PDB file of C-alpha atoms in Angstrom:
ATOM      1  CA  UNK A   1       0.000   0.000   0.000  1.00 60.00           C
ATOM      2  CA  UNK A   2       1.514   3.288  -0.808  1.00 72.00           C
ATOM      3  CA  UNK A   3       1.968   6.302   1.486  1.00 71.00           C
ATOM      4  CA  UNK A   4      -0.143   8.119   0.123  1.00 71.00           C
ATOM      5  CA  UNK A   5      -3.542   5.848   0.344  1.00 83.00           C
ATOM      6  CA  UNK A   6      -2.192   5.112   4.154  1.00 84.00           C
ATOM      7  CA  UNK A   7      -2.324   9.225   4.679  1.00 81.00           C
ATOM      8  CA  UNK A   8      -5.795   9.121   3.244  1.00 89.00           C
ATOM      9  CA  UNK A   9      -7.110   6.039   5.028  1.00 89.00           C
ATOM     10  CA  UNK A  10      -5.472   7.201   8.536  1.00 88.00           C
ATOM     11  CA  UNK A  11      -6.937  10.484   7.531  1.00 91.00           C
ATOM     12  CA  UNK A  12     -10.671   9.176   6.446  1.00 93.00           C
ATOM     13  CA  UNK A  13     -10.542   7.433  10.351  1.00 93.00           C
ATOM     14  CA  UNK A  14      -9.223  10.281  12.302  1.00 93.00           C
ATOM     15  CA  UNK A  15     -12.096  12.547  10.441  1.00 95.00           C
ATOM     16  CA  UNK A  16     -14.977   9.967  11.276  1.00 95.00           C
ATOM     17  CA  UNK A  17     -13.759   9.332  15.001  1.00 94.00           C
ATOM     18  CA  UNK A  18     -13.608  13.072  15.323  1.00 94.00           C
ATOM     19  CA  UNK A  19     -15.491  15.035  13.165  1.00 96.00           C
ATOM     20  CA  UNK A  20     -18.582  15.208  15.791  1.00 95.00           C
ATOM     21  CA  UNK A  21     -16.607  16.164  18.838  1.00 93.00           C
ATOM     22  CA  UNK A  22     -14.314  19.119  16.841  1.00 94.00           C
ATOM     23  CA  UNK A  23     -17.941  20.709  15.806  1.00 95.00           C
ATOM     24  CA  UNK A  24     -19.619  20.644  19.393  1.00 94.00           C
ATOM     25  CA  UNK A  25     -16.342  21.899  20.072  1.00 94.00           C
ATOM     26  CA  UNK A  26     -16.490  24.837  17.797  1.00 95.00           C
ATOM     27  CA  UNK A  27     -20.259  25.634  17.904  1.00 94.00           C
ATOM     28  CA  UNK A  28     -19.743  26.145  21.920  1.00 93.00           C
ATOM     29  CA  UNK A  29     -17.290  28.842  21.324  1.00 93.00           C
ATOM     30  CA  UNK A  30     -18.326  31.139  18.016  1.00 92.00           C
ATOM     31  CA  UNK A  31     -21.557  33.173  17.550  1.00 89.00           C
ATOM     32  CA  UNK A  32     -22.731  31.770  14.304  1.00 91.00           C
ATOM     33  CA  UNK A  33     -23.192  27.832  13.133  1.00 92.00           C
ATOM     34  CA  UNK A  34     -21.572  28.571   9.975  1.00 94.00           C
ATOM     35  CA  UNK A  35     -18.245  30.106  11.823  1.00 94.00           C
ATOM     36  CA  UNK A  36     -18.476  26.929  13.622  1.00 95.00           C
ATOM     37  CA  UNK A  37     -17.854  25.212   9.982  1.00 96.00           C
ATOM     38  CA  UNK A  38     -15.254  26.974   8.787  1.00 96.00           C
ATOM     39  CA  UNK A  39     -13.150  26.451  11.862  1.00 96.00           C
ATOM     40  CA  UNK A  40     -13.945  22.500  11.546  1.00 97.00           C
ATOM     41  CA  UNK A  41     -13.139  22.594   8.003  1.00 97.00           C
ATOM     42  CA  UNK A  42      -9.853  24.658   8.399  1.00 97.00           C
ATOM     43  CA  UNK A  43      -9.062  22.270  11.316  1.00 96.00           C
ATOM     44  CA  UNK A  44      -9.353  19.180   9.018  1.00 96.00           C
ATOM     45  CA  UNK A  45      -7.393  20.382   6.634  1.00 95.00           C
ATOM     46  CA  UNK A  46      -4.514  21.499   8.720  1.00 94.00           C
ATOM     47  CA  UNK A  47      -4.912  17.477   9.373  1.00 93.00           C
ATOM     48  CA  UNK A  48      -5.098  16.532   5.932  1.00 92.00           C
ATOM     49  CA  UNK A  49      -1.808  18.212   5.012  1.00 92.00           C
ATOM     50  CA  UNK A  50      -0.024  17.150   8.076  1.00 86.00           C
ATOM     51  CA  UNK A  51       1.277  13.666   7.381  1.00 78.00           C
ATOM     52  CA  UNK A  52       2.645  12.837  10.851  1.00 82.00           C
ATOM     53  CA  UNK A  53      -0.698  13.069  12.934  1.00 87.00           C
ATOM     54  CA  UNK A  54      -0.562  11.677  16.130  1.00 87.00           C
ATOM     55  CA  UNK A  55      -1.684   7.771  17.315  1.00 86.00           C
ATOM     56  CA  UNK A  56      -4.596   7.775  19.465  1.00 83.00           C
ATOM     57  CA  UNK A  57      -5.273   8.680  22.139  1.00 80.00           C
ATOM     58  CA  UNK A  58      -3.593  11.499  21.117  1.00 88.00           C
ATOM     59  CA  UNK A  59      -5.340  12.498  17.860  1.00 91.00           C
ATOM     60  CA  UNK A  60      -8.543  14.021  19.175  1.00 91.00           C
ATOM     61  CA  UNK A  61      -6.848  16.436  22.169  1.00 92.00           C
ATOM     62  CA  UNK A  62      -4.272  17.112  18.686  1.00 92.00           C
ATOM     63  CA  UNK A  63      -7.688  18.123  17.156  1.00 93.00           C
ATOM     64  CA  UNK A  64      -8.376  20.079  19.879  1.00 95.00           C
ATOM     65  CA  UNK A  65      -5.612  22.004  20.021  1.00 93.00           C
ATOM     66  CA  UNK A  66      -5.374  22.879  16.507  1.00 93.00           C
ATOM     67  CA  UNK A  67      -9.207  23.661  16.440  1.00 95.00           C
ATOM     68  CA  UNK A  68      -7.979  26.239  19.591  1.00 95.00           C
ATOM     69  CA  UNK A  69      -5.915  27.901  16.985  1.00 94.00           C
ATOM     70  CA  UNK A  70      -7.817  28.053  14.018  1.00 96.00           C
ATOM     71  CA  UNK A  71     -10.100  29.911  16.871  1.00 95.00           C
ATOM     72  CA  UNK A  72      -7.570  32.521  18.017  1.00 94.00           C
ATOM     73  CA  UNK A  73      -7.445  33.206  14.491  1.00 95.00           C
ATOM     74  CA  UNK A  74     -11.412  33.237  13.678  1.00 94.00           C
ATOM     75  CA  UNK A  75     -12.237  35.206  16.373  1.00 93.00           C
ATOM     76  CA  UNK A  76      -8.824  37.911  15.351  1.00 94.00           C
ATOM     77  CA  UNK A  77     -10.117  38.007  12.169  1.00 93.00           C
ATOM     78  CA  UNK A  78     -13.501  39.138  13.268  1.00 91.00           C
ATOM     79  CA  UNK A  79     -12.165  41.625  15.339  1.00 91.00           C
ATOM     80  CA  UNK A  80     -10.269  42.737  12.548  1.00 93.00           C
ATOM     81  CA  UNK A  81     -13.606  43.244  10.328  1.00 92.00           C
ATOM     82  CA  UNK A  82     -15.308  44.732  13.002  1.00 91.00           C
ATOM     83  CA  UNK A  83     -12.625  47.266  13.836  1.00 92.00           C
ATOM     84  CA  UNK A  84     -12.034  47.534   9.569  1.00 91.00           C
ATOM     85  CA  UNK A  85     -16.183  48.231   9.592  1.00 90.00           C
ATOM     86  CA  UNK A  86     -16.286  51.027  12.299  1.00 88.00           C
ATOM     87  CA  UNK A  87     -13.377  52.813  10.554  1.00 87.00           C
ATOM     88  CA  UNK A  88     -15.377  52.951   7.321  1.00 86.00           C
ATOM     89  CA  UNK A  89     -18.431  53.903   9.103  1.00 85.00           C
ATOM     90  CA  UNK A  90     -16.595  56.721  10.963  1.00 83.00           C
ATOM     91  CA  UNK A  91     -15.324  57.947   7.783  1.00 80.00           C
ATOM     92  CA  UNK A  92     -18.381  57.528   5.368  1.00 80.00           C
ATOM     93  CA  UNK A  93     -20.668  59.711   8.374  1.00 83.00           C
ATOM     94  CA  UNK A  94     -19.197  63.094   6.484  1.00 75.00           C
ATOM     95  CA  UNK A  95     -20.200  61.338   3.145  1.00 68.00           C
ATOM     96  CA  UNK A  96     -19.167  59.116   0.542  1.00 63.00           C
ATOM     97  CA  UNK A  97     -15.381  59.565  -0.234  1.00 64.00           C
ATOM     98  CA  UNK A  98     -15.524  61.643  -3.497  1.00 63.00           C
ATOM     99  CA  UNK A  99     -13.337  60.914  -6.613  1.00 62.00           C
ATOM    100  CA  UNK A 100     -10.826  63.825  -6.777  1.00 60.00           C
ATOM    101  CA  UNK A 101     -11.500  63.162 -10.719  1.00 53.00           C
ATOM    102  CA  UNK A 102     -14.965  64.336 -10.280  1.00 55.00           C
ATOM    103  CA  UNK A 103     -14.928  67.757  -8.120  1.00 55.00           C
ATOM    104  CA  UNK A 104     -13.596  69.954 -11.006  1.00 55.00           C
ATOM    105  CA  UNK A 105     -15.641  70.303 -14.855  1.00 53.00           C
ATOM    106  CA  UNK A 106     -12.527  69.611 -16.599  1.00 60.00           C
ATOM    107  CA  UNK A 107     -12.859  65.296 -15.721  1.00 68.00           C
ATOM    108  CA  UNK A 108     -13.076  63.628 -19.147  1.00 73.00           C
ATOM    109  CA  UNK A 109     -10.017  66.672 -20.531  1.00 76.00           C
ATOM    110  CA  UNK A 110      -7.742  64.867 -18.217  1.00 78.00           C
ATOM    111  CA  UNK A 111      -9.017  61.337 -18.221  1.00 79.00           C
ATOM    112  CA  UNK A 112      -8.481  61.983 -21.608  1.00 82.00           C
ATOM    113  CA  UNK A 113      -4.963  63.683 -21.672  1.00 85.00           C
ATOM    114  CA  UNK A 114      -3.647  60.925 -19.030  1.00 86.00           C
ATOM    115  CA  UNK A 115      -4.887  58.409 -21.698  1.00 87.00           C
ATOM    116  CA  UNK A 116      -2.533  59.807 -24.562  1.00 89.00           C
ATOM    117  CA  UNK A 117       0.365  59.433 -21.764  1.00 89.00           C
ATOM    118  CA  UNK A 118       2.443  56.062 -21.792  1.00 88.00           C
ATOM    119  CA  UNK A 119       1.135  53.039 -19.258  1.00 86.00           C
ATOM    120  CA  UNK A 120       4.003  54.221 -17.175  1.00 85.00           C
ATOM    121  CA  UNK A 121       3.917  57.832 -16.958  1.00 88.00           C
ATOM    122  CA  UNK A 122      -0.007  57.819 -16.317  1.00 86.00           C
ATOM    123  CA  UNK A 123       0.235  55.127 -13.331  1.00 87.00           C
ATOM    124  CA  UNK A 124       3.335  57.500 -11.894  1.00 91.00           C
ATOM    125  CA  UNK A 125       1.018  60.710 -11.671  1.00 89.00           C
ATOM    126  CA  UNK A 126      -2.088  58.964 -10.077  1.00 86.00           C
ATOM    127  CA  UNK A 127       0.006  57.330  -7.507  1.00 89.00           C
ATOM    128  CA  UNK A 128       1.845  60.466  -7.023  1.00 90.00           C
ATOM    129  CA  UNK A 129      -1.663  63.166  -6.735  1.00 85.00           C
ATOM    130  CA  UNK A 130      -4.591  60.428  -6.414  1.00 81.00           C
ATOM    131  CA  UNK A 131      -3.409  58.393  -3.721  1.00 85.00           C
ATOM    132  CA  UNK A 132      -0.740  60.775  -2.167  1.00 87.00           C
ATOM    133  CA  UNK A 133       2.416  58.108  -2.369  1.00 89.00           C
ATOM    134  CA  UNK A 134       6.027  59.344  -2.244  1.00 91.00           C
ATOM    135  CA  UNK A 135       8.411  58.526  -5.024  1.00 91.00           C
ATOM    136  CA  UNK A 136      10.470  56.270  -2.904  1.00 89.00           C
ATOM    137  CA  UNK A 137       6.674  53.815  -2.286  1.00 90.00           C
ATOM    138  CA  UNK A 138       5.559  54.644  -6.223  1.00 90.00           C
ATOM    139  CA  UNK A 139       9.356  52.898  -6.746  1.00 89.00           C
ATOM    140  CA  UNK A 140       8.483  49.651  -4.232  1.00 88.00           C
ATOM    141  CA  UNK A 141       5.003  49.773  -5.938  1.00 88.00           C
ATOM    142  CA  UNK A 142       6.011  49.514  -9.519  1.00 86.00           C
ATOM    143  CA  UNK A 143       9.631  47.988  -8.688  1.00 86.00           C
ATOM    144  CA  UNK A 144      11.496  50.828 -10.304  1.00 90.00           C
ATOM    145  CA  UNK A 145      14.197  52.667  -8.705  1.00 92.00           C
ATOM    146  CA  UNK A 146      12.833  56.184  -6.800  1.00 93.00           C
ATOM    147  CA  UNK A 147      15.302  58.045  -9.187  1.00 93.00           C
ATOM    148  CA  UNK A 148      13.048  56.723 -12.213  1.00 92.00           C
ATOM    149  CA  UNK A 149      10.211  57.620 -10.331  1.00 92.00           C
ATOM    150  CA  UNK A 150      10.769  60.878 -10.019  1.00 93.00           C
ATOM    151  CA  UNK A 151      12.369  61.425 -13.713  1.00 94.00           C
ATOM    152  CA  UNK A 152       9.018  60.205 -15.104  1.00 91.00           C
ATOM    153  CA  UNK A 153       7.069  61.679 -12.659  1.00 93.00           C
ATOM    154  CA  UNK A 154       8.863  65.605 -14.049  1.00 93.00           C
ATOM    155  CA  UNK A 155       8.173  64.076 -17.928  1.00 92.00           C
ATOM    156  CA  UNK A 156       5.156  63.389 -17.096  1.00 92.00           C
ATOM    157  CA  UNK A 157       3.944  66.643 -15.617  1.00 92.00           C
ATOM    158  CA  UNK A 158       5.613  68.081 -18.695  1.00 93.00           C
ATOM    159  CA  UNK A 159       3.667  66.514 -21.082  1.00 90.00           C
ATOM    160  CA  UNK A 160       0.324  66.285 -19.430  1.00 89.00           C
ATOM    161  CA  UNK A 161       0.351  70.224 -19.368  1.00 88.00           C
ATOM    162  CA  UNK A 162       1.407  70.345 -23.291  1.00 88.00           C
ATOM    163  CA  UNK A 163      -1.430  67.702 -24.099  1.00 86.00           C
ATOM    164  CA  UNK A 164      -3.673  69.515 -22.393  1.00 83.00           C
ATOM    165  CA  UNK A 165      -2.797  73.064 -23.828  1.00 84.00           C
ATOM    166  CA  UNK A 166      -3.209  71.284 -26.970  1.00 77.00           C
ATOM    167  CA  UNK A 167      -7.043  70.493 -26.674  1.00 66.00           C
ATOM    168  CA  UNK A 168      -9.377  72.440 -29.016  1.00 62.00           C
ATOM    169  CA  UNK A 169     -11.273  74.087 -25.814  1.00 56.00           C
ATOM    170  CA  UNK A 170      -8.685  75.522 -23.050  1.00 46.00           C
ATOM    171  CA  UNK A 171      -8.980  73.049 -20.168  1.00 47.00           C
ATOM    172  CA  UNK A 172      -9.250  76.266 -17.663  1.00 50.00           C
ATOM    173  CA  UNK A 173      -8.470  74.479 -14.059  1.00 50.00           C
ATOM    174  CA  UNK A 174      -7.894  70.516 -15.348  1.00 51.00           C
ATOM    175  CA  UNK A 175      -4.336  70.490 -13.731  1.00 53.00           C
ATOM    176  CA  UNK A 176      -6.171  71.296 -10.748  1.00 51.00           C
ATOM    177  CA  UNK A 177      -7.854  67.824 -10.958  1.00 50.00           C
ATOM    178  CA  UNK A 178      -3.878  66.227 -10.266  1.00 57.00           C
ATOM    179  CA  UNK A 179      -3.181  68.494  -7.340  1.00 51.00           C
ATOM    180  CA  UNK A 180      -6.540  66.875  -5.083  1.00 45.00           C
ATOM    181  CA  UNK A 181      -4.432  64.432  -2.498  1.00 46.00           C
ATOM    182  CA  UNK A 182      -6.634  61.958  -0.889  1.00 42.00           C
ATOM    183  CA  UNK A 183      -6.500  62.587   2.888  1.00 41.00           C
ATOM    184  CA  UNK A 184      -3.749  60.205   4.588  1.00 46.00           C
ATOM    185  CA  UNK A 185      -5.703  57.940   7.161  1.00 41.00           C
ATOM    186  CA  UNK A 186      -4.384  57.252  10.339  1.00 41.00           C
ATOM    187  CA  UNK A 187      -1.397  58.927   9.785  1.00 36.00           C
TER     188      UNK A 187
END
């Protein structure tokens, strides 16, 4: 028999001896039934991958203990969400967050000019004035040196304001539209 249908069968009997016992275990300690299933079905497959799972007695307090952890990090991860959710709610009480794009007339005359700009150029300035990153994180982001970043980032400035002198209708305020930072949070 090869090691692989021994894992499986020594696997198939640690599942049925256990299964039962690892959900009563997890439905006594989350909020929700289906939690209580994802925590079973993470802690079975931690067991399915793990090829050296203990002999009885010692599989089901095994079980137990990875079924702790899987836990500690279900009930993290909810904190996580909940903590993630009152942030946005906190933030989203003063409105929606608005696209920087679309507080000045002149939208679709940049949109438009940052279109005629190379893939490169056009990703540099939105990092740069949409998202309010620093050369040296633009360089980490698009895993160019911060010296590039900043060459392009002068080119393309440059040629944004020539493309958009050149539309047929003056743009007025567009280069406005690249100067809106979004505000830094938690910072």
């Amino acid at each position: 028999m090869s090691a692989g249908i021994e894992h499986e069968d020594l696997f198939r009997q640690v599942y049925a001896a256990n299964f039962e016992r690892i959900l009563v275990y997890a439905l006594r300690r989350v909020a929700q039934p289906e939690d209580a299933a994802d925590v079973v079905a993470e802690v079975f497959l931690v067991a399915w991958r793990r090829r050296d799972i203990p002999p009885e007695p010692e599989t089901r307090l095994w079980l137990y203990g990875v079924a702790r952890r899987v836990l500690a990090n279900h009930h993290r991860g909810t904190l996580r969400r909940e903590r993630l959710g009152d942030r946005l709610r906190h933030r989203l009480r003063g409105g929606p967050p608005v696209d920087p794009g679309s507080q000045v007339p002149d939208r679709l005359a940049v949109r438009s000019a940052l279109a005629r700009l190379g893939e490169l150029d056009r990703e540099v300035l939105m990092l740069t004035f949409w998202e309010g990153l620093e050369p040296r994180e633009i360089a980490t982001v698009l895993r160019v040196s911060p010296a590039v970043v900043r060459t392009r980032l002068s080119r393309a400035r440059t040629r944004l304001r020539e493309i958009l002198r050149d539309e047929p209708e003056p743009a007025g305020h567009a280069l406005d539209v690249m100067a809106v930072r979004i505000p830094e949070e938690g910072r």
